[in-house]
PDB file of C-alpha atoms in Angstrom:
ATOM      1  CA  MET A   1       0.000   0.000   0.000  1.00  0.00           C
ATOM      2  CA  GLU A   2       1.333   3.411  -0.905  1.00  0.00           C
ATOM      3  CA  ARG A   3       2.015   5.737   2.013  1.00  0.00           C
ATOM      4  CA  THR A   4       2.027   9.539   2.027  1.00  0.00           C
ATOM      5  CA  VAL A   5       4.565  11.435   4.144  1.00  0.00           C
ATOM      6  CA  VAL A   6       2.816  14.324   5.893  1.00  0.00           C
ATOM      7  CA  ARG A   7       3.765  17.140   8.260  1.00  0.00           C
ATOM      8  CA  CYS A   8       1.487  18.164  11.128  1.00  0.00           C
ATOM      9  CA  ALA A   9       0.977  21.753  12.310  1.00  0.00           C
ATOM     10  CA  GLU A  10       3.623  21.164  15.006  1.00  0.00           C
ATOM     11  CA  GLY A  11       6.167  20.188  12.330  1.00  0.00           C
ATOM     12  CA  HIS A  12       6.254  16.435  13.045  1.00  0.00           C
ATOM     13  CA  LEU A  13       6.800  14.156  10.062  1.00  0.00           C
ATOM     14  CA  PHE A  14       4.912  10.863   9.788  1.00  0.00           C
ATOM     15  CA  SER A  15       3.125   8.761   7.200  1.00  0.00           C
ATOM     16  CA  THR A  16      -0.435   7.775   6.507  1.00  0.00           C
ATOM     17  CA  ALA A  17      -1.866   5.071   4.248  1.00  0.00           C
ATOM     18  CA  THR A  18      -4.412   7.469   2.829  1.00  0.00           C
ATOM     19  CA  PHE A  19      -4.678  11.207   2.628  1.00  0.00           C
ATOM     20  CA  PRO A  20      -8.459  11.854   2.630  1.00  0.00           C
ATOM     21  CA  LEU A  21      -9.860  13.814  -0.296  1.00  0.00           C
ATOM     22  CA  GLN A  22      -6.417  14.464  -1.762  1.00  0.00           C
ATOM     23  CA  ASN A  23      -7.881  14.367  -5.263  1.00  0.00           C
ATOM     24  CA  LEU A  24     -10.124  17.382  -4.593  1.00  0.00           C
ATOM     25  CA  GLY A  25      -7.143  19.726  -4.438  1.00  0.00           C
ATOM     26  CA  PRO A  26      -6.318  22.711  -2.274  1.00  0.00           C
ATOM     27  CA  GLY A  27      -8.497  25.091  -4.266  1.00  0.00           C
ATOM     28  CA  ARG A  28     -11.654  23.368  -3.125  1.00  0.00           C
ATOM     29  CA  LEU A  29     -11.122  22.296   0.495  1.00  0.00           C
ATOM     30  CA  GLY A  30      -7.704  23.640   1.479  1.00  0.00           C
ATOM     31  CA  PRO A  31      -4.475  21.698   1.713  1.00  0.00           C
ATOM     32  CA  GLY A  32      -4.728  20.410   5.300  1.00  0.00           C
ATOM     33  CA  ARG A  33      -6.601  17.483   6.781  1.00  0.00           C
ATOM     34  CA  LEU A  34      -7.134  16.573  10.431  1.00  0.00           C
ATOM     35  CA  ILE A  35      -5.040  13.514  11.235  1.00  0.00           C
ATOM     36  CA  ARG A  36      -3.980  12.215  14.652  1.00  0.00           C
ATOM     37  CA  CYS A  37      -0.230  12.797  14.873  1.00  0.00           C
ATOM     38  CA  PRO A  38       1.527   9.686  16.258  1.00  0.00           C
ATOM     39  CA  LEU A  39       4.153  11.864  17.971  1.00  0.00           C
ATOM     40  CA  CYS A  40       2.001  14.318  19.922  1.00  0.00           C
ATOM     41  CA  ALA A  41      -1.159  12.124  19.907  1.00  0.00           C
ATOM     42  CA  ARG A  42      -3.440  15.036  19.007  1.00  0.00           C
ATOM     43  CA  LEU A  43      -5.618  15.782  16.016  1.00  0.00           C
ATOM     44  CA  ARG A  44      -3.579  18.208  13.951  1.00  0.00           C
ATOM     45  CA  SER A  45      -3.977  19.861  10.597  1.00  0.00           C
ATOM     46  CA  SER A  46      -1.557  17.957   8.366  1.00  0.00           C
ATOM     47  CA  VAL A  47      -0.357  18.524   4.815  1.00  0.00           C
ATOM     48  CA  PRO A  48       1.674  16.363   2.430  1.00  0.00           C
ATOM     49  CA  ALA A  49       5.380  17.002   3.029  1.00  0.00           C
ATOM     50  CA  ASP A  50       7.572  18.357   0.233  1.00  0.00           C
ATOM     51  CA  LEU A  51       9.850  15.353  -0.282  1.00  0.00           C
ATOM     52  CA  GLY A  52      12.327  17.482  -2.225  1.00  0.00           C
ATOM     53  CA  THR A  53      13.252  19.366   0.943  1.00  0.00           C
ATOM     54  CA  LEU A  54      13.689  16.255   3.131  1.00  0.00           C
ATOM     55  CA  THR A  55      16.749  14.057   3.511  1.00  0.00           C
ATOM     56  CA  GLY A  56      16.526  10.332   2.877  1.00  0.00           C
ATOM     57  CA  GLU A  57      16.855   9.721   6.620  1.00  0.00           C
ATOM     58  CA  GLN A  58      13.931  12.051   7.400  1.00  0.00           C
ATOM     59  CA  ILE A  59      11.754  10.267   4.835  1.00  0.00           C
ATOM     60  CA  GLN A  60      12.660   6.827   6.237  1.00  0.00           C
ATOM     61  CA  GLN A  61      11.879   7.971   9.802  1.00  0.00           C
ATOM     62  CA  ALA A  62       8.539   9.416   8.684  1.00  0.00           C
ATOM     63  CA  LEU A  63       7.614   6.156   6.936  1.00  0.00           C
ATOM     64  CA  ARG A  64       8.274   4.262  10.189  1.00  0.00           C
ATOM     65  CA  ARG A  65       5.926   6.597  12.110  1.00  0.00           C
ATOM     66  CA  GLU A  66       2.437   5.669  11.006  1.00  0.00           C
ATOM     67  CA  ALA A  67      -0.768   7.539  11.759  1.00  0.00           C
ATOM     68  CA  ALA A  68      -3.704   5.509  13.053  1.00  0.00           C
ATOM     69  CA  GLU A  69      -6.073   4.248  10.378  1.00  0.00           C
ATOM     70  CA  PHE A  70      -9.344   6.099   9.944  1.00  0.00           C
ATOM     71  CA  LEU A  71     -12.371   4.449  11.504  1.00  0.00           C
ATOM     72  CA  ALA A  72     -15.043   6.591   9.852  1.00  0.00           C
TER      73      ALA A  72
END
């Protein structure tokens, strides 16, 4: 399953299996989605991370930190 690396409003990097409504684009609903950050354990506005600005180590760490799956 493809994972998306995201950054929460606190700056934490982690991954999620799905990024809800990503196909609707930022023009329609805005770029952020509420996802529970696995590092601070709070619902945070999260956006896809710009992989071009991250090191390989940062990407690997983010892929190991997985957000909880959505129940609804």
